[in-house]
Amino acid sequence: MSTAPQSPAPEHLDVLVVGAGISGIGAARYLKTELPSKRFAILEAREASGGTWDLFRYPGIRSDSDLHTFGYEFKPWRDEQSIADAPRILSYLRETATENGLDPHIRYHHKVLAVSWSTDEGRWTADVERTDTGERITLTAGWIFCAGGYYRYDEGFTPSFPGRDRFTGPIVHPQAWPEDLHYAGKRVVVIGSGATAVTLVPAMAGTAAHVTMLQRTPTYILPVPRKDLIGNALKKYLGPERGYALTRRKNIAQQRFIWSWCQRHPKAARRLIRWINVRQLPEGFAVDEHFNPPYNPWDQRLCAVPDGDLFRAIRDGDASVVTDRIASFTEKGVLLESGRELEADVIVTATGLNVQAFGGVHVTVDGRQVRLADTLAYKGMMLSGVPNLAYAIGYTNSSWTLKIGLLCEHFCRLVAHMDRHAYDICRPEPADPDMPTRPFLDFGAGYIRRAVDSLPRQGDRMPWLTSMDYRDDVKLLRGSGVSDPELHFSRAAAPAEVTA
């Protein structure tokens, strides 16, 4: 009697990293350096690495944090630009991957649709789609490391504007910038006042006939030097490694001081920012109408403009700011609630992002769907009740990557600890199920407020607090051990066969 051939067991990885952007490349480098015996792969749904820095193609795209802190601790930023444009950042990321031998570990066109955990086997099973062929494949992994950020890559957020179909020109969202968009000599209205808008306006102003930034609510905007003269001098005289390390420490301290000072003295911070804005803007400009937010500094993220380029565009007459609400789109532009009509040939909706935690991956544990809003964040890197899953979410009040590096270090130490003690499973569980909670990202930005009910929560004490302070995280993630009374280790009841 013949038997049908059995399907081969799925490929097994020690760690499956989701996303080949700045967090995923960083995580992979720490894995290869700290845990060289581990088998891992980076699954990237798109056809290229770099994440945000490859996806966004709008004019002027750049960082809003300095690259001495936004860059990796282990790889010096050698470029003279501190506030750097996207091509330079993308080159830096891909150079990091190549230098550390990570390119063979990246699998492009691999989109993780769902992951399911089996406690008996002590492993994850991942359902993966090949975005180039439509093929579905299955992988297993001891750990999942989610490094896809927190917003959707396939679409940005655009409010519903009455009369949108009436406008006869192109309407563009920066997240889907068309390569063939021509705006030279044309009137452009950019709707929004966040980091994307304040980047777009000066970048387009030199080419367009005029650019108007139409905002519903003002944002705090500060000029910063595009080049860090002190940092460049330190790298020149001390060498790239020592100069970078010192500049990084300087800028970390500077960021922390500015944020904490604004938190302690919001009225003084508001007055100082206004004074700086007045000096940057034309005489008689309506500063309080267009640059005086109704909230305190750092209740939302401050916008940085390198070398004051936005203010310069306003001074030169190439750009202007209008603070009003949209009544409707018209054939010729935008009708405001004040009755004024802004005529435009091109409208750009720089209206924000759609938050999507963990890349929209469907997560189940022992057959039970995980609802993120029912979980608590453990040390800002794991979820209560979810074993062997880590994620990378950086700072909202400082450079994103500062926290990612610390998380990756701690993650590698945690995995090494499990190996030493022959553990298969690591599961955070709060000792007090009635602990008071608050939102995971306690931040006033619109894109966070829209998604707060779909995100994990945090507690009121460590290790269930999500710290936004680098110094505190250095103590927690680098200085302290990985063991914790609320982190439970165990062995799998029936480990599955491993296929490399």
mmCIF file with all atom_site columns, N, CA, C and O in Angstrom, residues 163-182:
data_model
loop_
_atom_site.group_PDB
_atom_site.id
_atom_site.type_symbol
_atom_site.label_atom_id
_atom_site.label_alt_id
_atom_site.label_comp_id
_atom_site.label_asym_id
_atom_site.label_entity_id
_atom_site.label_seq_id
_atom_site.pdbx_PDB_ins_code
_atom_site.Cartn_x
_atom_site.Cartn_y
_atom_site.Cartn_z
_atom_site.occupancy
_atom_site.B_iso_or_equiv
_atom_site.pdbx_formal_charge
_atom_site.auth_seq_id
_atom_site.auth_comp_id
_atom_site.auth_asym_id
_atom_site.auth_atom_id
_atom_site.pdbx_PDB_model_num
ATOM 1  N N  . GLY A 1 163 ? -16.531 68.757 -2.072  1.00 0.00 ? 163 GLY A N  1
ATOM 2  C CA . GLY A 1 163 ? -16.256 69.313 -3.389  1.00 0.00 ? 163 GLY A CA 1
ATOM 3  C C  . GLY A 1 163 ? -14.934 68.889 -3.991  1.00 0.00 ? 163 GLY A C  1
ATOM 4  O O  . GLY A 1 163 ? -14.493 69.474 -4.988  1.00 0.00 ? 163 GLY A O  1
ATOM 5  N N  . ARG A 1 164 ? -14.291 67.876 -3.418  1.00 0.00 ? 164 ARG A N  1
ATOM 6  C CA . ARG A 1 164 ? -12.982 67.456 -3.905  1.00 0.00 ? 164 ARG A CA 1
ATOM 7  C C  . ARG A 1 164 ? -13.002 67.169 -5.408  1.00 0.00 ? 164 ARG A C  1
ATOM 8  O O  . ARG A 1 164 ? -12.059 67.493 -6.133  1.00 0.00 ? 164 ARG A O  1
ATOM 9  N N  . ASP A 1 165 ? -14.069 66.551 -5.890  1.00 0.00 ? 165 ASP A N  1
ATOM 10 C CA . ASP A 1 165 ? -14.149 66.176 -7.303  1.00 0.00 ? 165 ASP A CA 1
ATOM 11 C C  . ASP A 1 165 ? -14.279 67.384 -8.225  1.00 0.00 ? 165 ASP A C  1
ATOM 12 O O  . ASP A 1 165 ? -14.098 67.260 -9.447  1.00 0.00 ? 165 ASP A O  1
ATOM 13 N N  . ARG A 1 166 ? -14.582 68.552 -7.644  1.00 0.00 ? 166 ARG A N  1
ATOM 14 C CA . ARG A 1 166 ? -14.758 69.734 -8.482  1.00 0.00 ? 166 ARG A CA 1
ATOM 15 C C  . ARG A 1 166 ? -13.428 70.311 -8.945  1.00 0.00 ? 166 ARG A C  1
ATOM 16 O O  . ARG A 1 166 ? -13.353 70.932 -10.011 1.00 0.00 ? 166 ARG A O  1
ATOM 17 N N  . PHE A 1 167 ? -12.380 70.121 -8.160  1.00 0.00 ? 167 PHE A N  1
ATOM 18 C CA . PHE A 1 167 ? -11.096 70.723 -8.503  1.00 0.00 ? 167 PHE A CA 1
ATOM 19 C C  . PHE A 1 167 ? -10.544 70.087 -9.779  1.00 0.00 ? 167 PHE A C  1
ATOM 20 O O  . PHE A 1 167 ? -10.496 68.863 -9.915  1.00 0.00 ? 167 PHE A O  1
ATOM 21 N N  . THR A 1 168 ? -10.131 70.915 -10.697 1.00 0.00 ? 168 THR A N  1
ATOM 22 C CA . THR A 1 168 ? -9.727  70.424 -12.033 1.00 0.00 ? 168 THR A CA 1
ATOM 23 C C  . THR A 1 168 ? -8.247  70.064 -12.125 1.00 0.00 ? 168 THR A C  1
ATOM 24 O O  . THR A 1 168 ? -7.829  69.447 -13.102 1.00 0.00 ? 168 THR A O  1
ATOM 25 N N  . GLY A 1 169 ? -7.455  70.429 -11.131 1.00 0.00 ? 169 GLY A N  1
ATOM 26 C CA . GLY A 1 169 ? -6.032  70.119 -11.170 1.00 0.00 ? 169 GLY A CA 1
ATOM 27 C C  . GLY A 1 169 ? -5.703  68.857 -10.390 1.00 0.00 ? 169 GLY A C  1
ATOM 28 O O  . GLY A 1 169 ? -6.580  68.205 -9.808  1.00 0.00 ? 169 GLY A O  1
ATOM 29 N N  . PRO A 1 170 ? -4.423  68.495 -10.324 1.00 0.00 ? 170 PRO A N  1
ATOM 30 C CA . PRO A 1 170 ? -4.020  67.310 -9.564  1.00 0.00 ? 170 PRO A CA 1
ATOM 31 C C  . PRO A 1 170 ? -4.080  67.541 -8.061  1.00 0.00 ? 170 PRO A C  1
ATOM 32 O O  . PRO A 1 170 ? -3.764  68.625 -7.577  1.00 0.00 ? 170 PRO A O  1
ATOM 33 N N  . ILE A 1 171 ? -4.520  66.512 -7.332  1.00 0.00 ? 171 ILE A N  1
ATOM 34 C CA . ILE A 1 171 ? -4.514  66.494 -5.868  1.00 0.00 ? 171 ILE A CA 1
ATOM 35 C C  . ILE A 1 171 ? -3.593  65.351 -5.453  1.00 0.00 ? 171 ILE A C  1
ATOM 36 O O  . ILE A 1 171 ? -3.820  64.197 -5.819  1.00 0.00 ? 171 ILE A O  1
ATOM 37 N N  . VAL A 1 172 ? -2.562  65.674 -4.695  1.00 0.00 ? 172 VAL A N  1
ATOM 38 C CA . VAL A 1 172 ? -1.497  64.711 -4.416  1.00 0.00 ? 172 VAL A CA 1
ATOM 39 C C  . VAL A 1 172 ? -1.295  64.565 -2.918  1.00 0.00 ? 172 VAL A C  1
ATOM 40 O O  . VAL A 1 172 ? -1.275  65.571 -2.196  1.00 0.00 ? 172 VAL A O  1
ATOM 41 N N  . HIS A 1 173 ? -1.163  63.324 -2.459  1.00 0.00 ? 173 HIS A N  1
ATOM 42 C CA . HIS A 1 173 ? -0.708  63.089 -1.083  1.00 0.00 ? 173 HIS A CA 1
ATOM 43 C C  . HIS A 1 173 ? 0.792   62.799 -1.132  1.00 0.00 ? 173 HIS A C  1
ATOM 44 O O  . HIS A 1 173 ? 1.252   62.044 -1.996  1.00 0.00 ? 173 HIS A O  1
ATOM 45 N N  . PRO A 1 174 ? 1.590   63.377 -0.236  1.00 0.00 ? 174 PRO A N  1
ATOM 46 C CA . PRO A 1 174 ? 3.047   63.186 -0.303  1.00 0.00 ? 174 PRO A CA 1
ATOM 47 C C  . PRO A 1 174 ? 3.486   61.732 -0.255  1.00 0.00 ? 174 PRO A C  1
ATOM 48 O O  . PRO A 1 174 ? 4.533   61.388 -0.802  1.00 0.00 ? 174 PRO A O  1
ATOM 49 N N  . GLN A 1 175 ? 2.694   60.868 0.393   1.00 0.00 ? 175 GLN A N  1
ATOM 50 C CA . GLN A 1 175 ? 3.083   59.466 0.496   1.00 0.00 ? 175 GLN A CA 1
ATOM 51 C C  . GLN A 1 175 ? 2.971   58.743 -0.841  1.00 0.00 ? 175 GLN A C  1
ATOM 52 O O  . GLN A 1 175 ? 3.534   57.662 -1.004  1.00 0.00 ? 175 GLN A O  1
ATOM 53 N N  . ALA A 1 176 ? 2.265   59.341 -1.789  1.00 0.00 ? 176 ALA A N  1
ATOM 54 C CA . ALA A 1 176 ? 2.134   58.734 -3.121  1.00 0.00 ? 176 ALA A CA 1
ATOM 55 C C  . ALA A 1 176 ? 2.490   59.781 -4.181  1.00 0.00 ? 176 ALA A C  1
ATOM 56 O O  . ALA A 1 176 ? 1.733   60.040 -5.110  1.00 0.00 ? 176 ALA A O  1
ATOM 57 N N  . TRP A 1 177 ? 3.666   60.381 -4.033  1.00 0.00 ? 177 TRP A N  1
ATOM 58 C CA . TRP A 1 177 ? 4.076   61.467 -4.919  1.00 0.00 ? 177 TRP A CA 1
ATOM 59 C C  . TRP A 1 177 ? 4.364   60.932 -6.320  1.00 0.00 ? 177 TRP A C  1
ATOM 60 O O  . TRP A 1 177 ? 5.225   60.064 -6.495  1.00 0.00 ? 177 TRP A O  1
ATOM 61 N N  . PRO A 1 178 ? 3.677   61.452 -7.352  1.00 0.00 ? 178 PRO A N  1
ATOM 62 C CA . PRO A 1 178 ? 3.906   60.959 -8.716  1.00 0.00 ? 178 PRO A CA 1
ATOM 63 C C  . PRO A 1 178 ? 5.188   61.534 -9.318  1.00 0.00 ? 178 PRO A C  1
ATOM 64 O O  . PRO A 1 178 ? 5.486   62.721 -9.142  1.00 0.00 ? 178 PRO A O  1
ATOM 65 N N  . GLU A 1 179 ? 5.944   60.691 -10.004 1.00 0.00 ? 179 GLU A N  1
ATOM 66 C CA . GLU A 1 179 ? 7.194   61.143 -10.597 1.00 0.00 ? 179 GLU A CA 1
ATOM 67 C C  . GLU A 1 179 ? 6.971   62.182 -11.689 1.00 0.00 ? 179 GLU A C  1
ATOM 68 O O  . GLU A 1 179 ? 7.860   62.998 -11.964 1.00 0.00 ? 179 GLU A O  1
ATOM 69 N N  . ASP A 1 180 ? 5.814   62.166 -12.324 1.00 0.00 ? 180 ASP A N  1
ATOM 70 C CA . ASP A 1 180 ? 5.568   63.056 -13.462 1.00 0.00 ? 180 ASP A CA 1
ATOM 71 C C  . ASP A 1 180 ? 4.786   64.308 -13.079 1.00 0.00 ? 180 ASP A C  1
ATOM 72 O O  . ASP A 1 180 ? 4.233   64.991 -13.964 1.00 0.00 ? 180 ASP A O  1
ATOM 73 N N  . LEU A 1 181 ? 4.749   64.646 -11.785 1.00 0.00 ? 181 LEU A N  1
ATOM 74 C CA . LEU A 1 181 ? 4.023   65.852 -11.380 1.00 0.00 ? 181 LEU A CA 1
ATOM 75 C C  . LEU A 1 181 ? 4.854   67.089 -11.723 1.00 0.00 ? 181 LEU A C  1
ATOM 76 O O  . LEU A 1 181 ? 5.977   67.248 -11.256 1.00 0.00 ? 181 LEU A O  1
ATOM 77 N N  . HIS A 1 182 ? 4.272   67.967 -12.513 1.00 0.00 ? 182 HIS A N  1
ATOM 78 C CA . HIS A 1 182 ? 4.958   69.200 -12.914 1.00 0.00 ? 182 HIS A CA 1
ATOM 79 C C  . HIS A 1 182 ? 4.292   70.376 -12.189 1.00 0.00 ? 182 HIS A C  1
ATOM 80 O O  . HIS A 1 182 ? 3.103   70.617 -12.326 1.00 0.00 ? 182 HIS A O  1
#
